[in-house]
Amino acid sequence: MAKKRSGGGLTGTQQAAKFLGVSVLSGAVLAGIALPAAGALGLAAKGTVEGFDEIPANLKTPPLSQRTTILDSKGGLIATVYSRDRKVVPLEKISPYMQKAIVAIEDARFYEHGAIDLKGVLRAINKNAQSGGVSEGASTLTQQYVKNVFVEEAGDDPEKVAQATQQTIGRKVRELKYAIQVEEELGKKKILENYLNITFFGQQAYGIEAASQRYFSKPAAKLSLGEAAMMAGLVQSPSRFDPINDLEEATKRRNIVLQRMADVGDISQAEFDKAKATPIKLKVKTPRNGCITAVDGAGFFCDYVRKTILSDPVFGKTAEERQKLWNLGGLTVRTTLDPKAQAAANEAAVAKVNKDDGVATAVVQVQPGTGRILSMSQSRPYGLDQKQHQTTLNLAVGSKMGGTTYGFPVGSTFKPITAAAALEKGLSPATSYDTPWKISMKESDYTRCDGKPSGYADWSVQNELESEKGAYDMTSALGKSINTYFAKLEQAAGLCETLTMAKKVGYERELGKSIRQSPSATLGSLESTPLDMANVYATFANRGIYCAPVIIDSIKAANGDKLNVPQTKCTRAMSDRTADTINQMLKGVVEDGTGTRAGLSDRDNAGKTGTTEGRKDAWFVGYTPNLSTAVWVGDDVGKRDEMFDITIGGVYYDKVCGGCLPGPIWRIAMTGALGSDAPSFVPVKVPRAEKPKPKEKPEEDGKPRDRDRDEDDKPAGQPTDPFPGITLPDLTGGDAGRGNGGRGNR
């Protein structure tokens, strides 16, 4: 009886003898080169016996790279992504013909021998001796499986692949050692299952399930005898026997496999004859991989999901861990995407801006109270073909998540943040300033959060039109986007308090940049992203509670385990009274202010227009109590051209404004995304300034209209006194501007 070590197993001497014997028998045949068997002895004598009983866990259950499926919130498919197109299936879901075919052609004595086929070794030695070279190897199916595991682990790293496949005695001895242990621990059926799931079958297909779908558009369980024989024949040389590129060569190889199956008794002569006479009939399914295949223009949404998994620590402490999780795949990712909202956003993004226009648009929607990103689309399609005007630059987000460096200046869409800061400080909406068309403010009158003045220069601020002068309260100043009013209001509210409010409602800058503490912030001189601005306005809709954006509902791993996913964090940014007041004031913007073209007639809605210096960016950000949408239009190719005298979507614009292009786009997106549920804002009475007494001799404004003014921004028939209770100039709309501290920023 063999002596055992304490605790079971062979003694060290017996292990060495066993391993040396294996090495001698394998010799150079297993390495595929003509070397004497003694060449393996030295390798086995030192450094290879210790740990002989240890087997890497990956050999038992190899972590095979598989397809990741990305779903919308309803379970519909968005896209399938993978570094290896593979779907692991159990042996019972693989055609018996396939199981027999692969064994017959690769290792006919698979069920009769152990890890090493001694008869095969001797046969190969004899054949190689007769030929004077190496015409036959003797690797068993188990040994091939072990090699494939190491190749799979190497991934797409050329160096690691070379190491895993190098033709050396050392590598073959290591594989041989592991093959013996795999045979003992897994058993034949599990080895066959793992082998069929790991093997490369050509045409980017890894594993029998993916290959069966690729060549025949059917699951591996339904492969016929002839189909299985063809598939088994691919393993030796997937490129040489590829039926798509060379059907004749593939047919010859298939017939060799069929003959081998008949020789070993797996099929009858009649089955062989019938299968051989049947032509190969392919039904090729073109691989669809990556976010470029996403439905309804959701490629950018899909890529944001990928970026989230690669960047959020919840998926791994290091970038390497997160990358490994993504590459391994096999995930089922249920996202927050609402298919109805995404279809509406995609329709809106391309409705008024063409993919080949000089400017682009981005549309993003979030759900107030949850932070759930419901849609993300833009006018340029997702992809790498620049000739087709495709791009992978996500205009809705910042650089960390695949977007622009800092985002874009937001123009007057920032002004409600200043108003919220003022209300939180105790200022009344009735606060009125008698403002001229143009004013000069001292930067030293604005205090940074460190208690120091923001600067010492003079800050010149002017309105869109010279006629925009007189008394305005907060409601009318928001409705008509009066720059000089907000310069004064920011001073009263406090620069630090205004920027602190901005941070509370989610106004961020990319690359870790803090918000620049400049008075011009109230006019939207600082950059942010459409996603962040949608969340800012969702905070108003959610009665003052900010919820960080999230895009993933759940993730299930290949083995069925549920993974942790990022959760939204909600914090109160302002009182509900402040938010309710902002909502009422911003309703005026879409009812009779600069955003009338965007307004929805069937439900409560609110929003704000914004246009930046030189009309390089045009915005509309608006919301209902249950949906917030941000729309940006601008130059996305780096030149940042001004949008004057420009044709967009086949329509000529002498100048682009937030109300005349982003506004209508917003309306399309909102109309398509919203359902029949139409909740209302909480009604509050907003105090207004008292109407001043009229002057004895009203001044006549005979000055010409400013070039920046868009006369079409206000519809015909608009009441001349849209804000009762206060005297206002006779305005006709417009939200454009020039200069962070100059005219416009409406």
PDB file of C-alpha atoms in Angstrom, residues 72-289:
ATOM      1  CA  ASP A  72     -33.424  50.053 -19.455  1.00  0.00           C
ATOM      2  CA  SER A  73     -35.599  50.483 -16.379  1.00  0.00           C
ATOM      3  CA  LYS A  74     -38.327  48.340 -17.949  1.00  0.00           C
ATOM      4  CA  GLY A  75     -35.988  45.452 -18.813  1.00  0.00           C
ATOM      5  CA  GLY A  76     -35.636  46.311 -22.498  1.00  0.00           C
ATOM      6  CA  LEU A  77     -32.247  45.891 -24.172  1.00  0.00           C
ATOM      7  CA  ILE A  78     -30.135  49.026 -24.617  1.00  0.00           C
ATOM      8  CA  ALA A  79     -26.902  47.384 -25.759  1.00  0.00           C
ATOM      9  CA  THR A  80     -24.613  44.387 -25.387  1.00  0.00           C
ATOM     10  CA  VAL A  81     -20.943  45.050 -24.704  1.00  0.00           C
ATOM     11  CA  TYR A  82     -18.010  42.704 -24.372  1.00  0.00           C
ATOM     12  CA  SER A  83     -14.284  42.259 -24.681  1.00  0.00           C
ATOM     13  CA  ARG A  84     -15.011  38.578 -25.382  1.00  0.00           C
ATOM     14  CA  ASP A  85     -18.275  37.611 -27.060  1.00  0.00           C
ATOM     15  CA  ARG A  86     -19.170  34.676 -24.878  1.00  0.00           C
ATOM     16  CA  LYS A  87     -22.081  33.269 -22.960  1.00  0.00           C
ATOM     17  CA  VAL A  88     -21.285  30.433 -20.573  1.00  0.00           C
ATOM     18  CA  VAL A  89     -23.776  27.547 -20.685  1.00  0.00           C
ATOM     19  CA  PRO A  90     -23.920  24.238 -18.772  1.00  0.00           C
ATOM     20  CA  LEU A  91     -23.123  20.965 -20.557  1.00  0.00           C
ATOM     21  CA  GLU A  92     -26.797  19.975 -20.714  1.00  0.00           C
ATOM     22  CA  LYS A  93     -27.427  23.048 -22.900  1.00  0.00           C
ATOM     23  CA  ILE A  94     -24.849  21.932 -25.464  1.00  0.00           C
ATOM     24  CA  SER A  95     -25.906  19.554 -28.244  1.00  0.00           C
ATOM     25  CA  PRO A  96     -24.771  15.930 -27.615  1.00  0.00           C
ATOM     26  CA  TYR A  97     -23.513  15.971 -31.212  1.00  0.00           C
ATOM     27  CA  MET A  98     -21.229  18.865 -30.305  1.00  0.00           C
ATOM     28  CA  GLN A  99     -19.895  17.080 -27.239  1.00  0.00           C
ATOM     29  CA  LYS A 100     -19.109  13.952 -29.252  1.00  0.00           C
ATOM     30  CA  ALA A 101     -17.652  15.856 -32.209  1.00  0.00           C
ATOM     31  CA  ILE A 102     -15.153  17.865 -30.160  1.00  0.00           C
ATOM     32  CA  VAL A 103     -13.992  14.776 -28.265  1.00  0.00           C
ATOM     33  CA  ALA A 104     -13.692  12.684 -31.440  1.00  0.00           C
ATOM     34  CA  ILE A 105     -11.525  15.170 -33.313  1.00  0.00           C
ATOM     35  CA  GLU A 106      -9.493  16.626 -30.432  1.00  0.00           C
ATOM     36  CA  ASP A 107      -9.075  13.707 -28.017  1.00  0.00           C
ATOM     37  CA  ALA A 108     -10.883  10.493 -28.980  1.00  0.00           C
ATOM     38  CA  ARG A 109      -9.606   8.621 -25.877  1.00  0.00           C
ATOM     39  CA  PHE A 110     -10.683  11.474 -23.560  1.00  0.00           C
ATOM     40  CA  TYR A 111     -12.892   9.255 -21.391  1.00  0.00           C
ATOM     41  CA  GLU A 112     -10.332   6.412 -21.242  1.00  0.00           C
ATOM     42  CA  HIS A 113      -7.099   8.117 -20.180  1.00  0.00           C
ATOM     43  CA  GLY A 114      -6.095  10.495 -17.416  1.00  0.00           C
ATOM     44  CA  ALA A 115      -4.545  13.894 -17.923  1.00  0.00           C
ATOM     45  CA  ILE A 116      -1.903  12.330 -20.182  1.00  0.00           C
ATOM     46  CA  ASP A 117      -2.717   9.890 -22.953  1.00  0.00           C
ATOM     47  CA  LEU A 118       0.258   7.524 -22.746  1.00  0.00           C
ATOM     48  CA  LYS A 119      -0.800   5.666 -25.878  1.00  0.00           C
ATOM     49  CA  GLY A 120      -1.101   8.958 -27.682  1.00  0.00           C
ATOM     50  CA  VAL A 121       2.344   9.993 -26.484  1.00  0.00           C
ATOM     51  CA  LEU A 122       3.930   6.760 -27.746  1.00  0.00           C
ATOM     52  CA  ARG A 123       2.023   6.982 -31.004  1.00  0.00           C
ATOM     53  CA  ALA A 124       3.188  10.562 -31.538  1.00  0.00           C
ATOM     54  CA  ILE A 125       6.793   9.671 -30.671  1.00  0.00           C
ATOM     55  CA  ASN A 126       6.719   6.835 -33.180  1.00  0.00           C
ATOM     56  CA  LYS A 127       5.141   8.980 -35.907  1.00  0.00           C
ATOM     57  CA  ASN A 128       7.526  11.863 -35.321  1.00  0.00           C
ATOM     58  CA  ALA A 129      10.504   9.468 -35.430  1.00  0.00           C
ATOM     59  CA  GLN A 130       9.314   8.061 -38.744  1.00  0.00           C
ATOM     60  CA  SER A 131       8.835  11.518 -40.246  1.00  0.00           C
ATOM     61  CA  GLY A 132      12.115  12.835 -38.932  1.00  0.00           C
ATOM     62  CA  GLY A 133      10.354  15.890 -37.485  1.00  0.00           C
ATOM     63  CA  VAL A 134       7.309  16.845 -35.448  1.00  0.00           C
ATOM     64  CA  SER A 135       4.174  15.865 -37.349  1.00  0.00           C
ATOM     65  CA  GLU A 136       1.945  14.999 -34.412  1.00  0.00           C
ATOM     66  CA  GLY A 137       1.509  16.175 -30.844  1.00  0.00           C
ATOM     67  CA  ALA A 138      -0.097  14.428 -27.924  1.00  0.00           C
ATOM     68  CA  SER A 139      -1.848  17.125 -25.907  1.00  0.00           C
ATOM     69  CA  THR A 140      -5.071  15.886 -24.394  1.00  0.00           C
ATOM     70  CA  LEU A 141      -8.242  17.892 -24.266  1.00  0.00           C
ATOM     71  CA  THR A 142      -7.510  18.535 -20.570  1.00  0.00           C
ATOM     72  CA  GLN A 143      -4.089  19.950 -21.381  1.00  0.00           C
ATOM     73  CA  GLN A 144      -5.628  22.169 -24.064  1.00  0.00           C
ATOM     74  CA  TYR A 145      -8.134  23.401 -21.518  1.00  0.00           C
ATOM     75  CA  VAL A 146      -5.370  24.331 -19.058  1.00  0.00           C
ATOM     76  CA  LYS A 147      -3.513  26.254 -21.775  1.00  0.00           C
ATOM     77  CA  ASN A 148      -6.701  28.094 -22.770  1.00  0.00           C
ATOM     78  CA  VAL A 149      -7.242  29.217 -19.182  1.00  0.00           C
ATOM     79  CA  PHE A 150      -3.835  30.890 -19.125  1.00  0.00           C
ATOM     80  CA  VAL A 151      -4.475  32.460 -22.532  1.00  0.00           C
ATOM     81  CA  GLU A 152      -7.830  33.766 -21.308  1.00  0.00           C
ATOM     82  CA  GLU A 153      -6.181  35.283 -18.243  1.00  0.00           C
ATOM     83  CA  ALA A 154      -3.695  37.054 -20.510  1.00  0.00           C
ATOM     84  CA  GLY A 155      -6.595  38.888 -22.166  1.00  0.00           C
ATOM     85  CA  ASP A 156      -5.500  41.268 -24.913  1.00  0.00           C
ATOM     86  CA  ASP A 157      -2.047  41.893 -23.438  1.00  0.00           C
ATOM     87  CA  PRO A 158       0.407  40.732 -26.181  1.00  0.00           C
ATOM     88  CA  GLU A 159       3.202  40.080 -23.677  1.00  0.00           C
ATOM     89  CA  LYS A 160       1.050  37.915 -21.439  1.00  0.00           C
ATOM     90  CA  VAL A 161      -0.397  36.041 -24.421  1.00  0.00           C
ATOM     91  CA  ALA A 162       3.122  35.305 -25.634  1.00  0.00           C
ATOM     92  CA  GLN A 163       4.077  33.991 -22.194  1.00  0.00           C
ATOM     93  CA  ALA A 164       0.979  31.806 -22.072  1.00  0.00           C
ATOM     94  CA  THR A 165       1.693  30.265 -25.479  1.00  0.00           C
ATOM     95  CA  GLN A 166       5.494  30.187 -25.631  1.00  0.00           C
ATOM     96  CA  GLN A 167       6.876  26.899 -26.935  1.00  0.00           C
ATOM     97  CA  THR A 168       9.065  25.906 -23.979  1.00  0.00           C
ATOM     98  CA  ILE A 169       9.461  22.745 -21.946  1.00  0.00           C
ATOM     99  CA  GLY A 170       8.856  24.770 -18.775  1.00  0.00           C
ATOM    100  CA  ARG A 171       5.412  25.930 -19.869  1.00  0.00           C
ATOM    101  CA  LYS A 172       4.408  22.449 -21.027  1.00  0.00           C
ATOM    102  CA  VAL A 173       5.571  20.905 -17.753  1.00  0.00           C
ATOM    103  CA  ARG A 174       3.526  23.444 -15.804  1.00  0.00           C
ATOM    104  CA  GLU A 175       0.431  22.736 -17.917  1.00  0.00           C
ATOM    105  CA  LEU A 176       1.004  19.022 -17.474  1.00  0.00           C
ATOM    106  CA  LYS A 177       1.215  19.399 -13.726  1.00  0.00           C
ATOM    107  CA  TYR A 178      -2.037  21.331 -13.591  1.00  0.00           C
ATOM    108  CA  ALA A 179      -3.752  18.975 -16.035  1.00  0.00           C
ATOM    109  CA  ILE A 180      -3.166  16.040 -13.668  1.00  0.00           C
ATOM    110  CA  GLN A 181      -4.738  17.967 -10.794  1.00  0.00           C
ATOM    111  CA  VAL A 182      -7.638  19.229 -12.922  1.00  0.00           C
ATOM    112  CA  GLU A 183      -8.492  15.655 -13.929  1.00  0.00           C
ATOM    113  CA  GLU A 184      -8.519  14.569 -10.292  1.00  0.00           C
ATOM    114  CA  GLU A 185     -10.595  17.479  -8.999  1.00  0.00           C
ATOM    115  CA  LEU A 186     -13.057  18.314 -11.777  1.00  0.00           C
ATOM    116  CA  GLY A 187     -13.882  15.119 -13.610  1.00  0.00           C
ATOM    117  CA  LYS A 188     -14.424  14.584 -17.316  1.00  0.00           C
ATOM    118  CA  LYS A 189     -17.832  16.223 -17.752  1.00  0.00           C
ATOM    119  CA  LYS A 190     -16.845  19.452 -16.017  1.00  0.00           C
ATOM    120  CA  ILE A 191     -13.606  19.631 -18.001  1.00  0.00           C
ATOM    121  CA  LEU A 192     -15.556  19.193 -21.247  1.00  0.00           C
ATOM    122  CA  GLU A 193     -18.057  21.857 -20.213  1.00  0.00           C
ATOM    123  CA  ASN A 194     -15.308  24.323 -19.322  1.00  0.00           C
ATOM    124  CA  TYR A 195     -13.412  23.543 -22.524  1.00  0.00           C
ATOM    125  CA  LEU A 196     -16.419  24.187 -24.752  1.00  0.00           C
ATOM    126  CA  ASN A 197     -17.093  27.471 -22.970  1.00  0.00           C
ATOM    127  CA  ILE A 198     -13.533  28.800 -23.131  1.00  0.00           C
ATOM    128  CA  THR A 199     -12.452  27.785 -26.636  1.00  0.00           C
ATOM    129  CA  PHE A 200     -12.152  30.316 -29.488  1.00  0.00           C
ATOM    130  CA  PHE A 201     -14.222  29.398 -32.567  1.00  0.00           C
ATOM    131  CA  GLY A 202     -13.300  32.331 -34.814  1.00  0.00           C
ATOM    132  CA  GLN A 203     -15.324  35.363 -35.932  1.00  0.00           C
ATOM    133  CA  GLN A 204     -14.882  36.991 -32.482  1.00  0.00           C
ATOM    134  CA  ALA A 205     -16.864  34.151 -30.898  1.00  0.00           C
ATOM    135  CA  TYR A 206     -15.594  32.603 -27.687  1.00  0.00           C
ATOM    136  CA  GLY A 207     -17.330  29.523 -26.358  1.00  0.00           C
ATOM    137  CA  ILE A 208     -19.779  27.274 -28.142  1.00  0.00           C
ATOM    138  CA  GLU A 209     -22.924  29.297 -27.358  1.00  0.00           C
ATOM    139  CA  ALA A 210     -21.640  32.526 -28.922  1.00  0.00           C
ATOM    140  CA  ALA A 211     -20.180  30.587 -31.864  1.00  0.00           C
ATOM    141  CA  SER A 212     -23.437  28.757 -32.504  1.00  0.00           C
ATOM    142  CA  GLN A 213     -25.290  32.065 -32.558  1.00  0.00           C
ATOM    143  CA  ARG A 214     -22.649  33.609 -34.820  1.00  0.00           C
ATOM    144  CA  TYR A 215     -22.637  30.946 -37.540  1.00  0.00           C
ATOM    145  CA  PHE A 216     -26.136  29.466 -37.308  1.00  0.00           C
ATOM    146  CA  SER A 217     -28.208  31.978 -35.273  1.00  0.00           C
ATOM    147  CA  LYS A 218     -29.311  29.253 -32.887  1.00  0.00           C
ATOM    148  CA  PRO A 219     -28.418  28.111 -29.364  1.00  0.00           C
ATOM    149  CA  ALA A 220     -25.731  25.462 -28.935  1.00  0.00           C
ATOM    150  CA  ALA A 221     -28.356  23.017 -27.673  1.00  0.00           C
ATOM    151  CA  LYS A 222     -29.930  22.860 -31.141  1.00  0.00           C
ATOM    152  CA  LEU A 223     -26.839  22.185 -33.262  1.00  0.00           C
ATOM    153  CA  SER A 224     -27.334  19.360 -35.760  1.00  0.00           C
ATOM    154  CA  LEU A 225     -24.746  16.667 -36.437  1.00  0.00           C
ATOM    155  CA  GLY A 226     -23.304  18.436 -39.484  1.00  0.00           C
ATOM    156  CA  GLU A 227     -23.280  21.825 -37.769  1.00  0.00           C
ATOM    157  CA  ALA A 228     -21.580  20.392 -34.688  1.00  0.00           C
ATOM    158  CA  ALA A 229     -18.927  18.693 -36.843  1.00  0.00           C
ATOM    159  CA  MET A 230     -18.183  21.965 -38.618  1.00  0.00           C
ATOM    160  CA  MET A 231     -17.865  23.792 -35.292  1.00  0.00           C
ATOM    161  CA  ALA A 232     -15.567  21.140 -33.862  1.00  0.00           C
ATOM    162  CA  GLY A 233     -13.383  21.393 -36.927  1.00  0.00           C
ATOM    163  CA  LEU A 234     -12.831  25.112 -36.357  1.00  0.00           C
ATOM    164  CA  VAL A 235     -10.857  24.638 -33.145  1.00  0.00           C
ATOM    165  CA  GLN A 236      -7.659  23.489 -34.846  1.00  0.00           C
ATOM    166  CA  SER A 237      -7.475  26.637 -37.013  1.00  0.00           C
ATOM    167  CA  PRO A 238     -10.421  29.084 -36.778  1.00  0.00           C
ATOM    168  CA  SER A 239      -9.087  31.249 -39.617  1.00  0.00           C
ATOM    169  CA  ARG A 240      -8.179  28.452 -42.040  1.00  0.00           C
ATOM    170  CA  PHE A 241     -11.479  26.603 -41.656  1.00  0.00           C
ATOM    171  CA  ASP A 242     -13.694  29.700 -41.359  1.00  0.00           C
ATOM    172  CA  PRO A 243     -16.878  28.829 -43.332  1.00  0.00           C
ATOM    173  CA  ILE A 244     -17.676  32.489 -43.935  1.00  0.00           C
ATOM    174  CA  ASN A 245     -14.404  33.089 -45.775  1.00  0.00           C
ATOM    175  CA  ASP A 246     -13.779  29.624 -47.235  1.00  0.00           C
ATOM    176  CA  LEU A 247     -16.799  27.330 -47.319  1.00  0.00           C
ATOM    177  CA  GLU A 248     -15.009  24.673 -49.368  1.00  0.00           C
ATOM    178  CA  GLU A 249     -12.172  24.309 -46.868  1.00  0.00           C
ATOM    179  CA  ALA A 250     -14.657  24.316 -43.980  1.00  0.00           C
ATOM    180  CA  THR A 251     -16.644  21.539 -45.662  1.00  0.00           C
ATOM    181  CA  LYS A 252     -13.532  19.381 -46.079  1.00  0.00           C
ATOM    182  CA  ARG A 253     -12.675  19.855 -42.418  1.00  0.00           C
ATOM    183  CA  ARG A 254     -16.257  19.084 -41.348  1.00  0.00           C
ATOM    184  CA  ASN A 255     -16.139  15.803 -43.283  1.00  0.00           C
ATOM    185  CA  ILE A 256     -12.897  14.838 -41.538  1.00  0.00           C
ATOM    186  CA  VAL A 257     -14.634  15.340 -38.195  1.00  0.00           C
ATOM    187  CA  LEU A 258     -17.639  13.295 -39.345  1.00  0.00           C
ATOM    188  CA  GLN A 259     -15.340  10.497 -40.474  1.00  0.00           C
ATOM    189  CA  ARG A 260     -13.586  10.520 -37.126  1.00  0.00           C
ATOM    190  CA  MET A 261     -16.938  10.332 -35.314  1.00  0.00           C
ATOM    191  CA  ALA A 262     -17.873   7.308 -37.443  1.00  0.00           C
ATOM    192  CA  ASP A 263     -14.486   5.670 -36.832  1.00  0.00           C
ATOM    193  CA  VAL A 264     -14.856   5.844 -33.052  1.00  0.00           C
ATOM    194  CA  GLY A 265     -18.480   4.674 -33.166  1.00  0.00           C
ATOM    195  CA  ASP A 266     -20.183   7.942 -32.197  1.00  0.00           C
ATOM    196  CA  ILE A 267     -22.394   7.894 -35.308  1.00  0.00           C
ATOM    197  CA  SER A 268     -23.572   5.215 -37.716  1.00  0.00           C
ATOM    198  CA  GLN A 269     -22.534   4.914 -41.335  1.00  0.00           C
ATOM    199  CA  ALA A 270     -25.986   6.104 -42.397  1.00  0.00           C
ATOM    200  CA  GLU A 271     -25.704   9.223 -40.199  1.00  0.00           C
ATOM    201  CA  PHE A 272     -22.256   9.879 -41.624  1.00  0.00           C
ATOM    202  CA  ASP A 273     -23.436   9.564 -45.228  1.00  0.00           C
ATOM    203  CA  LYS A 274     -26.412  11.848 -44.696  1.00  0.00           C
ATOM    204  CA  ALA A 275     -24.449  14.533 -42.847  1.00  0.00           C
ATOM    205  CA  LYS A 276     -21.623  14.473 -45.383  1.00  0.00           C
ATOM    206  CA  ALA A 277     -24.063  14.903 -48.267  1.00  0.00           C
ATOM    207  CA  THR A 278     -25.752  17.898 -46.609  1.00  0.00           C
ATOM    208  CA  PRO A 279     -24.240  21.276 -47.592  1.00  0.00           C
ATOM    209  CA  ILE A 280     -23.271  23.680 -44.828  1.00  0.00           C
ATOM    210  CA  LYS A 281     -26.049  26.233 -44.536  1.00  0.00           C
ATOM    211  CA  LEU A 282     -24.915  29.247 -42.572  1.00  0.00           C
ATOM    212  CA  LYS A 283     -27.215  31.784 -40.994  1.00  0.00           C
ATOM    213  CA  VAL A 284     -24.679  34.353 -39.904  1.00  0.00           C
ATOM    214  CA  LYS A 285     -25.589  36.818 -37.189  1.00  0.00           C
ATOM    215  CA  THR A 286     -23.503  39.990 -37.394  1.00  0.00           C
ATOM    216  CA  PRO A 287     -21.907  40.751 -34.048  1.00  0.00           C
ATOM    217  CA  ARG A 288     -23.341  43.792 -32.316  1.00  0.00           C
ATOM    218  CA  ASN A 289     -20.963  44.988 -29.695  1.00  0.00           C
TER     219      ASN A 289
END
